[in-house]
Short mmCIF file of C-alpha atoms in Angstrom, two decimals:
data_model
loop_
_atom_site.label_atom_id
_atom_site.label_comp_id
_atom_site.label_asym_id
_atom_site.label_seq_id
_atom_site.Cartn_x
_atom_site.Cartn_y
_atom_site.Cartn_z
CA MET A 1 2.39 14.04 -29.82
CA SER A 2 0.04 15.05 -27.48
CA THR A 3 0.40 18.75 -26.47
CA HIS A 4 -0.92 18.38 -23.14
CA PRO A 5 1.11 19.02 -20.36
CA PHE A 6 0.83 15.99 -18.44
CA ASP A 7 2.03 13.62 -21.62
CA HIS A 8 4.97 16.02 -22.14
CA ALA A 9 6.02 15.34 -18.00
CA ILE A 10 5.72 11.73 -18.09
CA ALA A 11 7.25 11.33 -21.75
CA LEU A 12 9.95 8.96 -21.98
CA GLN A 13 12.01 8.16 -24.92
CA PRO A 14 13.20 4.81 -24.87
CA LEU A 15 17.13 3.65 -25.01
CA GLY A 16 17.07 0.10 -25.78
CA GLY A 17 16.13 -2.88 -23.55
CA ASP A 18 14.77 -1.90 -20.28
CA ARG A 19 16.13 1.59 -20.20
CA PHE A 20 14.27 4.62 -20.76
CA ALA A 21 15.43 8.77 -20.86
CA GLY A 22 12.93 11.03 -19.40
CA ALA A 23 13.18 14.55 -17.92
CA THR A 24 11.12 17.07 -15.39
CA SER A 25 8.76 19.10 -16.56
CA PRO A 26 8.64 22.64 -14.93
CA ALA A 27 4.72 22.66 -15.36
CA TYR A 28 4.52 19.95 -12.51
CA ALA A 29 7.36 21.54 -10.34
CA ASN A 30 6.93 21.17 -6.43
CA MET A 31 8.39 23.15 -3.78
CA VAL A 32 11.45 21.44 -4.14
CA GLY A 33 11.91 19.07 -7.58
CA PRO A 34 8.79 17.50 -9.30
CA PHE A 35 5.44 16.50 -7.92
CA GLY A 36 5.70 13.46 -6.52
CA GLY A 37 2.82 12.01 -8.61
CA VAL A 38 4.30 12.71 -11.82
CA SER A 39 7.24 11.15 -10.78
CA ALA A 40 4.86 8.19 -9.88
CA ALA A 41 3.38 8.31 -13.01
CA THR A 42 6.08 8.65 -15.34
CA LEU A 43 7.77 5.11 -13.60
CA LEU A 44 4.49 3.71 -14.19
CA ASN A 45 4.73 4.83 -17.73
CA ALA A 46 7.86 3.04 -18.46
CA VAL A 47 5.58 -0.07 -18.02
CA MET A 48 3.01 0.98 -20.32
CA GLN A 49 5.67 1.96 -23.30
CA HIS A 50 7.50 -1.26 -22.33
CA PRO A 51 7.18 -3.80 -25.27
CA GLN A 52 6.97 -6.57 -22.99
CA ARG A 53 3.99 -5.26 -21.11
CA LEU A 54 1.19 -7.68 -20.51
CA GLY A 55 -2.52 -6.36 -19.33
CA ASP A 56 -2.96 -3.38 -17.46
CA PRO A 57 -1.83 -1.83 -14.28
CA VAL A 58 -3.33 -3.40 -10.97
CA ALA A 59 -1.26 -2.30 -8.62
CA LEU A 60 1.73 0.03 -8.21
CA THR A 61 3.93 0.60 -5.07
CA VAL A 62 6.60 3.87 -5.31
CA ASN A 63 9.29 4.45 -2.95
CA PHE A 64 10.42 8.44 -2.90
CA ALA A 65 14.19 7.54 -1.98
CA ALA A 66 15.70 10.61 -2.50
CA ALA A 67 14.22 14.16 -4.29
CA VAL A 68 14.44 13.96 -7.96
CA ALA A 69 16.52 17.14 -9.07
CA ASP A 70 15.33 18.98 -11.99
CA GLY A 71 16.70 17.78 -15.12
CA ALA A 72 16.99 14.57 -16.99
CA PHE A 73 16.87 11.03 -15.25
CA GLU A 74 17.10 7.69 -16.61
CA VAL A 75 14.19 4.66 -15.83
CA LEU A 76 14.74 0.82 -15.69
CA ALA A 77 11.46 -0.82 -16.06
CA ARG A 78 12.62 -4.52 -15.60
CA PRO A 79 9.88 -7.85 -15.82
CA VAL A 80 10.66 -9.86 -13.10
CA ARG A 81 8.15 -12.40 -13.79
CA THR A 82 5.38 -13.11 -16.22
CA ASN A 83 2.97 -15.31 -15.93
CA ARG A 84 -0.20 -16.27 -17.71
CA SER A 85 -2.23 -13.71 -17.12
CA THR A 86 -0.33 -11.35 -14.79
CA GLN A 87 3.40 -9.72 -14.75
CA HIS A 88 5.87 -8.17 -12.24
CA TRP A 89 7.85 -5.09 -12.15
CA VAL A 90 10.87 -3.69 -10.54
CA VAL A 91 11.55 0.23 -11.62
CA GLU A 92 13.74 2.62 -10.62
CA LEU A 93 14.90 6.02 -11.33
CA HIS A 94 18.56 7.12 -11.69
CA GLN A 95 19.96 10.66 -11.67
CA GLY A 96 23.54 11.06 -10.90
CA GLY A 97 24.20 7.83 -10.35
CA GLU A 98 22.21 7.18 -8.10
CA VAL A 99 19.02 5.91 -7.25
CA SER A 100 16.18 8.39 -6.58
CA SER A 101 12.80 6.76 -6.23
CA THR A 102 11.80 2.75 -6.75
CA ALA A 103 8.78 0.90 -7.70
CA THR A 104 7.04 -2.24 -8.15
CA VAL A 105 4.10 -2.63 -10.76
CA VAL A 106 1.62 -5.52 -11.17
CA THR A 107 -0.18 -5.88 -14.67
CA ALA A 108 -2.51 -8.10 -15.52
CA VAL A 109 -4.92 -8.97 -18.66
CA GLU A 110 -8.49 -7.49 -17.69
CA ARG A 111 -11.04 -9.81 -16.78
CA GLU A 112 -15.15 -9.83 -16.46
CA THR A 113 -15.71 -11.33 -13.05
CA TRP A 114 -18.15 -11.59 -10.02
CA ALA A 115 -18.32 -7.53 -8.86
CA VAL A 116 -19.13 -5.72 -6.31
CA GLN A 117 -18.31 -1.92 -4.54
CA ASP A 118 -18.65 -1.52 -0.84
CA HIS A 119 -16.99 1.18 -0.22
CA ALA A 120 -19.92 4.20 -1.94
CA MET A 121 -18.93 7.61 -3.10
CA PRO A 122 -19.77 9.57 -0.15
CA ASP A 123 -22.94 11.99 -0.38
CA VAL A 124 -21.29 15.46 -1.65
CA PRO A 125 -22.31 18.49 -3.98
CA ALA A 126 -21.86 17.92 -7.86
CA PRO A 127 -18.42 20.00 -8.51
CA GLU A 128 -20.36 22.96 -10.51
CA ALA A 129 -21.88 23.37 -7.34
CA VAL A 130 -18.45 23.61 -5.72
CA PRO A 131 -16.66 27.18 -5.66
CA SER A 132 -12.84 26.85 -7.22
CA PRO A 133 -10.73 28.19 -4.13
CA ALA A 134 -9.87 31.31 -3.61
CA ARG A 135 -6.43 31.40 -3.80
CA ARG A 136 -4.39 29.18 -6.15
CA GLY A 137 -1.70 26.64 -5.26
CA MET A 138 1.59 27.86 -4.42
CA VAL A 139 3.29 25.57 -6.32
CA GLU A 140 2.98 25.22 -10.35
CA TRP A 141 1.63 21.61 -10.29
CA VAL A 142 -1.62 22.13 -8.49
CA ARG A 143 -2.43 24.95 -11.15
CA ARG A 144 -2.15 21.46 -13.44
CA TYR A 145 -5.43 20.50 -11.72
CA ASP A 146 -8.93 21.94 -11.03
CA MET A 147 -9.79 21.09 -7.46
CA ARG A 148 -12.83 21.78 -5.45
CA PHE A 149 -12.77 20.92 -1.90
CA ILE A 150 -15.95 20.25 -0.56
CA GLU A 151 -14.38 19.55 3.27
CA GLY A 152 -10.41 19.76 4.35
CA GLU A 153 -8.97 22.62 2.26
CA LEU A 154 -5.47 24.04 3.44
CA PRO A 155 -6.21 25.56 6.67
CA THR A 156 -7.02 29.42 5.88
CA GLU A 157 -5.28 30.11 9.64
CA TRP A 158 -1.86 28.08 10.74
CA ASP A 159 -2.84 28.61 14.26
CA GLY A 160 -2.57 24.54 15.28
CA SER A 161 -5.96 24.44 15.54
CA GLY A 162 -6.73 21.51 13.22
CA SER A 163 -9.08 18.49 14.36
CA SER A 164 -9.63 16.11 11.42
CA SER A 165 -7.53 15.01 8.42
CA ARG A 166 -10.30 14.07 5.96
CA THR A 167 -10.36 15.78 2.83
CA GLN A 168 -13.01 15.49 0.14
CA VAL A 169 -12.61 17.24 -3.27
CA TRP A 170 -13.47 17.54 -6.56
CA ILE A 171 -10.53 17.14 -9.06
CA ARG A 172 -9.07 16.79 -12.86
CA ASP A 173 -7.03 17.96 -15.35
CA ALA A 174 -7.38 21.95 -15.71
CA GLN A 175 -6.66 21.34 -19.47
CA PRO A 176 -8.84 18.35 -20.28
CA ARG A 177 -7.23 14.86 -20.68
CA ALA A 178 -9.06 11.47 -21.09
CA LEU A 179 -8.13 9.54 -17.31
CA ASP A 180 -5.70 6.80 -18.06
CA ALA A 181 -3.85 4.99 -15.34
CA CYS A 182 -0.73 7.10 -15.34
CA SER A 183 -3.19 10.25 -14.63
CA ILE A 184 -4.41 7.96 -11.79
CA ALA A 185 -1.32 7.29 -10.76
CA SER A 186 -0.81 11.10 -10.55
CA MET A 187 -3.97 12.16 -8.81
CA ALA A 188 -3.64 9.61 -6.00
CA ASP A 189 -0.71 11.69 -5.15
CA GLY A 190 -2.87 15.00 -5.41
CA PHE A 191 -3.87 15.05 -1.54
CA PHE A 192 -1.73 17.77 0.61
CA PRO A 193 -0.01 16.30 3.27
CA ARG A 194 -2.73 15.26 6.24
CA VAL A 195 -0.69 16.38 8.88
CA TRP A 196 -1.06 20.18 7.59
CA LEU A 197 -4.72 19.76 8.08
CA ARG A 198 -4.58 18.01 11.18
CA ARG A 199 -2.33 20.34 12.86
CA ALA A 200 -2.89 23.41 10.86
CA THR A 201 1.03 23.61 11.42
CA MET A 202 2.79 23.57 8.52
CA VAL A 203 6.07 21.44 8.87
CA PRO A 204 8.79 19.75 6.36
CA VAL A 205 6.89 16.52 4.69
CA GLY A 206 7.73 14.02 2.41
CA THR A 207 5.75 11.15 1.06
CA VAL A 208 8.27 7.95 1.37
CA SER A 209 6.16 5.37 -0.21
CA MET A 210 2.51 5.19 -1.81
CA THR A 211 0.94 2.37 -3.35
CA VAL A 212 -2.12 2.53 -6.19
CA TYR A 213 -4.61 -0.25 -6.82
CA PHE A 214 -6.48 0.28 -9.88
CA HIS A 215 -10.17 -0.70 -9.87
CA ALA A 216 -10.85 0.60 -13.46
CA GLY A 217 -10.98 -1.31 -16.19
CA ALA A 218 -11.15 -0.14 -19.74
CA ALA A 219 -15.04 0.68 -19.91
CA GLU A 220 -14.92 2.64 -16.20
CA MET A 221 -11.82 4.50 -17.56
CA ALA A 222 -13.64 5.66 -20.95
CA SER A 223 -16.97 6.77 -19.27
CA THR A 224 -14.84 8.73 -17.11
CA GLY A 225 -13.28 10.66 -20.07
CA THR A 226 -12.41 13.90 -18.95
CA GLY A 227 -14.96 13.92 -16.13
CA TRP A 228 -14.13 14.59 -12.73
CA LEU A 229 -13.05 12.43 -10.01
CA LEU A 230 -14.13 12.31 -6.42
CA GLY A 231 -11.11 12.13 -4.31
CA GLN A 232 -11.06 11.36 -0.23
CA ALA A 233 -8.52 11.26 2.23
CA GLN A 234 -7.98 10.92 5.68
CA ALA A 235 -4.74 9.42 8.13
CA GLN A 236 -5.51 7.22 10.98
CA VAL A 237 -2.38 7.76 12.86
CA PHE A 238 0.77 10.25 13.68
CA ARG A 239 3.70 8.63 15.27
CA HIS A 240 7.26 8.97 15.30
CA GLY A 241 7.88 11.23 12.46
CA PHE A 242 5.37 9.50 9.90
CA ALA A 243 1.74 9.32 9.00
CA ASP A 244 -0.32 7.13 6.88
CA GLN A 245 -3.09 8.44 4.32
CA GLN A 246 -5.52 5.95 2.74
CA ALA A 247 -7.45 7.63 -0.08
CA GLN A 248 -10.27 6.47 -2.41
CA LEU A 249 -10.90 8.36 -6.02
CA TRP A 250 -14.47 7.84 -7.88
CA ASN A 251 -15.79 9.07 -10.89
CA GLU A 252 -19.01 11.01 -10.92
CA ALA A 253 -20.71 8.14 -11.90
CA GLY A 254 -19.95 7.08 -8.41
CA GLN A 255 -17.55 3.64 -9.41
CA LEU A 256 -14.47 3.54 -7.20
CA LEU A 257 -11.57 3.57 -9.86
CA ALA A 258 -8.69 3.59 -7.56
CA THR A 259 -7.88 3.28 -3.77
CA THR A 260 -4.29 4.48 -2.49
CA HIS A 261 -2.14 4.76 0.28
CA GLN A 262 0.93 6.26 1.29
CA ILE A 263 3.25 6.80 4.22
CA VAL A 264 4.53 10.19 4.90
CA TYR A 265 7.39 12.12 6.87
CA TYR A 266 7.13 15.11 8.52
CA LYS A 267 9.39 16.58 10.98
CA SER A 268 9.13 17.90 14.56
CA MET B 1 18.86 -19.95 18.39
CA SER B 2 15.35 -19.56 19.50
CA THR B 3 12.88 -22.45 19.49
CA HIS B 4 9.87 -20.87 18.37
CA PRO B 5 8.14 -21.77 14.98
CA PHE B 6 7.85 -18.59 13.84
CA ASP B 7 11.77 -17.73 14.01
CA HIS B 8 12.84 -21.39 12.23
CA ALA B 9 10.26 -20.39 9.58
CA ILE B 10 11.82 -16.58 9.01
CA ALA B 11 15.59 -18.16 9.25
CA LEU B 12 18.04 -16.92 6.77
CA GLN B 13 21.95 -17.66 6.29
CA PRO B 14 23.95 -15.33 5.00
CA LEU B 15 25.57 -16.33 1.74
CA GLY B 16 27.95 -12.96 1.86
CA GLY B 17 27.24 -9.32 0.74
CA ASP B 18 23.37 -9.11 -0.19
CA ARG B 19 22.43 -12.82 -0.12
CA PHE B 20 21.14 -15.12 2.25
CA ALA B 21 19.57 -18.43 2.00
CA GLY B 22 16.31 -19.56 3.48
CA ALA B 23 14.04 -22.50 3.28
CA THR B 24 9.76 -22.91 3.67
CA SER B 25 8.65 -24.41 7.42
CA PRO B 26 6.01 -27.00 7.05
CA ALA B 27 4.69 -25.37 10.35
CA TYR B 28 3.24 -22.87 8.28
CA ALA B 29 2.30 -24.26 4.98
CA ASN B 30 -0.71 -23.32 3.43
CA MET B 31 -2.91 -24.58 0.85
CA VAL B 32 -0.34 -24.49 -1.57
CA GLY B 33 3.21 -23.61 -0.37
CA PRO B 34 4.20 -21.36 2.62
CA PHE B 35 1.94 -18.75 4.43
CA GLY B 36 2.09 -15.59 2.08
CA GLY B 37 2.62 -13.72 5.93
CA VAL B 38 5.81 -15.74 6.58
CA SER B 39 7.32 -15.22 3.13
CA ALA B 40 6.59 -11.57 3.82
CA ALA B 41 8.22 -11.89 6.86
CA THR B 42 11.06 -13.50 5.74
CA LEU B 43 11.64 -10.99 2.96
CA LEU B 44 11.76 -8.32 5.74
CA ASN B 45 14.04 -10.52 7.53
CA ALA B 46 17.00 -10.40 4.96
CA VAL B 47 17.14 -6.41 5.61
CA MET B 48 16.38 -6.87 9.69
CA GLN B 49 19.64 -9.28 9.66
CA HIS B 50 21.79 -7.11 6.59
CA PRO B 51 24.78 -5.84 8.28
CA GLN B 52 24.43 -2.34 6.45
CA ARG B 53 20.65 -1.79 7.76
CA LEU B 54 19.54 1.51 9.20
CA GLY B 55 16.99 2.11 11.55
CA ASP B 56 13.75 0.00 11.49
CA PRO B 57 10.95 -0.78 9.12
CA VAL B 58 8.70 1.69 8.75
CA ALA B 59 7.16 0.62 5.04
CA LEU B 60 7.10 -2.65 3.63
CA THR B 61 5.73 -3.49 0.17
CA VAL B 62 5.71 -7.33 -0.68
CA ASN B 63 4.55 -8.52 -4.75
CA PHE B 64 3.71 -12.16 -4.78
CA ALA B 65 4.72 -12.74 -8.40
CA ALA B 66 4.22 -17.13 -7.94
CA ALA B 67 3.95 -19.44 -5.45
CA VAL B 68 6.34 -20.35 -3.47
CA ALA B 69 7.44 -23.92 -3.76
CA ASP B 70 8.15 -26.12 -0.57
CA GLY B 71 11.75 -26.26 -0.23
CA ALA B 72 14.99 -24.01 -0.29
CA PHE B 73 14.84 -20.70 -1.71
CA GLU B 74 17.47 -17.35 -1.90
CA VAL B 75 16.77 -13.61 -0.80
CA LEU B 76 18.53 -11.30 -2.67
CA ALA B 77 18.12 -7.70 -0.46
CA ARG B 78 19.94 -4.76 -1.50
CA PRO B 79 20.37 -1.22 -0.05
CA VAL B 80 19.53 0.88 -3.41
CA ARG B 81 19.86 4.23 -1.16
CA THR B 82 21.28 5.23 2.42
CA ASN B 83 20.11 8.88 3.49
CA ARG B 84 20.57 10.31 6.75
CA SER B 85 18.29 8.96 8.92
CA THR B 86 16.15 6.60 6.07
CA GLN B 87 17.33 3.46 3.53
CA HIS B 88 15.51 2.09 0.92
CA TRP B 89 15.86 -1.60 -0.11
CA VAL B 90 14.76 -3.68 -2.88
CA VAL B 91 14.50 -7.58 -2.11
CA GLU B 92 13.85 -10.26 -4.55
CA LEU B 93 12.95 -14.07 -3.49
CA HIS B 94 14.63 -16.40 -6.11
CA GLN B 95 13.88 -19.86 -6.33
CA GLY B 96 14.48 -22.56 -9.27
CA GLY B 97 16.41 -19.73 -11.27
CA GLU B 98 13.26 -17.32 -11.11
CA VAL B 99 11.88 -14.56 -9.12
CA SER B 100 8.99 -15.70 -6.76
CA SER B 101 8.76 -12.40 -4.64
CA THR B 102 9.82 -9.13 -4.77
CA ALA B 103 9.66 -6.93 -1.68
CA THR B 104 10.74 -3.05 -1.02
CA VAL B 105 11.55 -1.99 2.24
CA VAL B 106 11.89 1.37 3.49
CA THR B 107 13.83 1.65 6.83
CA ALA B 108 14.52 4.96 9.22
CA VAL B 109 15.78 5.90 12.50
CA GLU B 110 13.32 6.05 15.04
CA ARG B 111 12.55 9.58 16.44
CA GLU B 112 10.26 11.05 18.76
CA THR B 113 7.62 13.79 17.36
CA TRP B 114 4.22 15.48 17.75
CA ALA B 115 1.88 12.38 17.74
CA VAL B 116 -2.02 11.97 17.16
CA GLN B 117 -3.67 8.69 16.78
CA ASP B 118 -7.26 9.08 14.45
CA HIS B 119 -8.09 6.00 14.44
CA ALA B 120 -9.42 4.57 17.71
CA MET B 121 -9.41 0.62 18.53
CA PRO B 122 -13.32 -0.37 17.76
CA ASP B 123 -14.89 -1.08 20.93
CA VAL B 124 -15.09 -4.97 21.25
CA PRO B 125 -15.22 -7.42 24.04
CA ALA B 126 -11.81 -8.72 25.82
CA PRO B 127 -9.79 -11.52 24.21
CA GLU B 128 -10.56 -13.74 27.22
CA ALA B 129 -14.36 -13.35 26.42
CA VAL B 130 -14.20 -14.49 23.24
CA PRO B 131 -14.39 -18.07 22.50
CA SER B 132 -12.02 -19.71 20.24
CA PRO B 133 -13.55 -20.94 16.88
CA ALA B 134 -14.97 -24.25 16.98
CA ARG B 135 -13.28 -25.61 14.01
CA ARG B 136 -9.33 -24.90 14.00
CA GLY B 137 -8.02 -23.84 10.62
CA MET B 138 -7.84 -26.37 7.75
CA VAL B 139 -4.35 -25.20 7.08
CA GLU B 140 -1.52 -25.44 8.76
CA TRP B 141 -0.58 -22.07 9.42
CA VAL B 142 -3.54 -21.59 10.77
CA ARG B 143 -2.78 -23.58 13.73
CA ARG B 144 0.15 -20.88 14.86
CA TYR B 145 -1.66 -18.50 15.76
CA ASP B 146 -4.37 -18.12 18.61
CA MET B 147 -7.47 -16.39 16.71
CA ARG B 148 -10.98 -14.99 18.62
CA PHE B 149 -13.58 -13.80 16.09
CA ILE B 150 -15.65 -10.93 17.37
CA GLU B 151 -16.93 -10.36 13.62
CA GLY B 152 -16.38 -12.02 10.21
CA GLU B 153 -15.47 -15.03 10.85
CA LEU B 154 -15.39 -17.90 7.90
CA PRO B 155 -18.73 -18.39 6.98
CA THR B 156 -20.40 -21.82 8.26
CA GLU B 157 -22.77 -21.87 5.20
CA TRP B 158 -21.30 -21.39 1.90
CA ASP B 159 -24.61 -20.55 0.46
CA GLY B 160 -23.88 -17.03 -1.32
CA SER B 161 -25.42 -15.11 1.49
CA GLY B 162 -22.75 -12.66 2.25
CA SER B 163 -23.38 -9.25 2.72
CA SER B 164 -20.12 -7.68 4.54
CA SER B 165 -16.21 -8.56 4.14
CA ARG B 166 -15.29 -6.76 7.78
CA THR B 167 -13.60 -8.94 10.29
CA GLN B 168 -12.62 -8.10 14.05
CA VAL B 169 -10.24 -10.43 15.17
CA TRP B 170 -7.85 -10.85 18.26
CA ILE B 171 -4.95 -12.71 17.24
CA ARG B 172 -1.74 -13.65 18.91
CA ASP B 173 1.17 -16.66 18.13
CA ALA B 174 -0.46 -19.64 19.67
CA GLN B 175 3.14 -20.27 21.32
CA PRO B 176 3.74 -16.52 22.88
CA ARG B 177 6.47 -14.42 20.91
CA ALA B 178 6.97 -11.06 21.96
CA LEU B 179 6.31 -8.70 18.90
CA ASP B 180 8.20 -7.74 16.43
CA ALA B 181 8.64 -6.04 12.89
CA CYS B 182 8.65 -9.65 11.31
CA SER B 183 5.58 -10.85 12.89
CA ILE B 184 3.60 -7.69 12.51
CA ALA B 185 4.28 -8.44 8.68
CA SER B 186 3.03 -11.96 8.70
CA MET B 187 0.21 -11.34 10.85
CA ALA B 188 -0.88 -8.32 8.63
CA ASP B 189 -2.12 -10.79 5.91
CA GLY B 190 -3.51 -13.49 8.79
CA PHE B 191 -7.13 -12.53 7.54
CA PHE B 192 -8.80 -14.82 5.36
CA PRO B 193 -9.76 -13.57 1.76
CA ARG B 194 -12.43 -10.68 1.73
CA VAL B 195 -13.89 -12.43 -1.25
CA TRP B 196 -14.90 -15.74 0.61
CA LEU B 197 -16.54 -13.57 3.27
CA ARG B 198 -18.57 -11.21 1.15
CA ARG B 199 -19.41 -13.90 -1.10
CA ALA B 200 -20.28 -17.23 0.97
CA THR B 201 -18.84 -18.64 -1.77
CA MET B 202 -15.17 -20.12 -2.01
CA VAL B 203 -13.40 -19.44 -4.90
CA PRO B 204 -9.65 -19.57 -5.53
CA VAL B 205 -7.68 -16.57 -4.50
CA GLY B 206 -4.04 -14.77 -4.00
CA THR B 207 -2.67 -12.04 -2.41
CA VAL B 208 -0.74 -9.86 -5.58
CA SER B 209 0.81 -7.17 -3.65
CA MET B 210 0.57 -6.20 0.08
CA THR B 211 1.79 -2.93 1.92
CA VAL B 212 2.40 -2.78 5.62
CA TYR B 213 2.96 0.43 7.14
CA PHE B 214 4.60 0.36 11.09
CA HIS B 215 3.83 2.96 12.96
CA ALA B 216 5.21 0.68 16.62
CA GLY B 217 8.78 2.12 18.06
CA ALA B 218 10.66 0.22 20.46
CA ALA B 219 8.47 1.18 23.30
CA GLU B 220 5.16 0.27 21.62
CA MET B 221 6.48 -3.15 20.46
CA ALA B 222 7.80 -3.39 23.88
CA SER B 223 4.87 -3.06 25.77
CA THR B 224 2.41 -4.97 23.55
CA GLY B 225 5.33 -8.29 24.34
CA THR B 226 3.36 -11.22 23.45
CA GLY B 227 -0.23 -9.63 23.99
CA TRP B 228 -3.03 -9.51 21.73
CA LEU B 229 -3.93 -7.16 18.70
CA LEU B 230 -6.84 -6.68 17.55
CA GLY B 231 -7.34 -7.28 13.72
CA GLN B 232 -9.79 -5.32 12.00
CA ALA B 233 -10.10 -5.73 7.74
CA GLN B 234 -12.58 -5.00 5.54
CA ALA B 235 -12.32 -4.44 1.17
CA GLN B 236 -13.83 -1.39 -0.37
CA VAL B 237 -14.23 -3.22 -3.89
CA PHE B 238 -14.46 -6.13 -5.93
CA ARG B 239 -13.91 -5.83 -9.55
CA HIS B 240 -12.46 -7.63 -12.88
CA GLY B 241 -10.82 -10.44 -10.47
CA PHE B 242 -9.42 -7.97 -7.81
CA ALA B 243 -10.31 -7.02 -4.31
CA ASP B 244 -8.66 -4.77 -2.11
CA GLN B 245 -7.94 -5.20 1.48
CA GLN B 246 -7.78 -2.25 4.31
CA ALA B 247 -6.83 -3.66 7.84
CA GLN B 248 -5.47 -2.44 11.08
CA LEU B 249 -3.81 -3.99 13.82
CA TRP B 250 -4.25 -2.23 17.56
CA ASN B 251 -2.56 -3.56 20.59
CA GLU B 252 -4.66 -4.02 23.56
CA ALA B 253 -3.92 -0.77 25.16
CA GLY B 254 -5.47 0.27 21.69
CA GLN B 255 -2.30 1.71 20.18
CA LEU B 256 -2.69 1.51 16.18
CA LEU B 257 0.49 -0.32 15.42
CA ALA B 258 0.54 -0.95 11.74
CA THR B 259 -2.16 -0.43 9.36
CA THR B 260 -1.80 -2.54 5.90
CA HIS B 261 -3.68 -2.74 2.61
CA GLN B 262 -3.51 -5.74 -0.07
CA ILE B 263 -5.08 -6.58 -3.46
CA VAL B 264 -6.12 -9.89 -3.63
CA TYR B 265 -6.89 -12.00 -7.37
CA TYR B 266 -9.92 -13.77 -7.06
CA LYS B 267 -11.31 -16.11 -9.39
CA SER B 268 -14.80 -15.37 -11.23
#
């Protein structure tokens, strides 16, 4: 059994059939309840541990229907369609007799094909050349990651002066851990809300739905290992209380490992 | 009852509870089975017609688990969590005793908030100044749309010479129809596969998962009406037989009405 806090946080006990038991981890606490990235990774982990799984994750969508309360929960992961080389899953996180999160997952057997990467990693300083933020996170989960901001760190003055929603940040597990689909899913939610940056104003927020596309096969995962990922995130529009976010995660070699999107509720 | 072919194609008959009956429409046939955009719109329409619906669509994710066969199908739309102003749905399309597609939908009561749009519409010629394609679509659904390509039309020479995956296209229903969430969902899938453009090579393809974020409220929908949308689509990476696509839909006034993403299977 791994002693890494991330493995502990996403751990699930099989209850038979499609059911798994889990519990929130204080190490990844957010302001209220657990960090959404770890919830997403936990939902994905139910698929990863399911004995009927075929292949590896290609797409994950998580809908955060309600705040997950600290404590125990149950995950139901159903393979709703199994094809020759792809499989479709519907996943639900139940807590207190209600659905708190839903997810859909597509897995597929890895294949080698024609390939090209058109979105090159931005030209940024190496992670070792970027200082750690002077202040560490206000919430516990942020301490589980090492983050080096190149652009678009949290505002230091909350004065309504924001003009861009773009962040570029090197990120990796603070305690080294080899990259896998679950840690990609978690880091895909590791960008603080774009609306805070764009407005330099702290308003109540919450991710409503997040999608992750996995472009890393076994070879790209292995060569990334415990290395840094470069994350870039940006919003396109804020309207009617919801903002989008599009983001990318590259490894240090410049391979685009994941593309991800989310829609985030904001108040007023 | 509307006589528009799109309304006919997405029509559902309530079967009681969360169940609805539908059927594919020859007017929106694809090479095999129906156009995925209309399937997505039909899944969304089950939520739109559900008597328990709260608010309007904010996010839609559709997973295409298997080809939908021409003919009848049943849609099951379950409201799994209803909050004060948001609601979460899990939707399934059943055909022949199996799940062919799944979807999740988030709806929310429309609110006025601080707003800003950072992704401006590209500077392109007006739709009236862009000629119709010389050849019309090979498949039936393409004829249901008027498309004016500014950039990135289907290759005319399939010679492996491609260098960019970007398309810019004006699109609207060929027979005028006022824009709504269902037609946005359909047009979000209206871009031909990026891999065909990028490689100038026609390989077997299929959308596996598509997400649409809706940024248009009632006012933006109404002011768009039967007007043109500018669609822009581009891939970031093609690897291991899957390519992403990120896309935007603006109205003629330049309002970003929807952002959308999909992951597309391609062979070899």
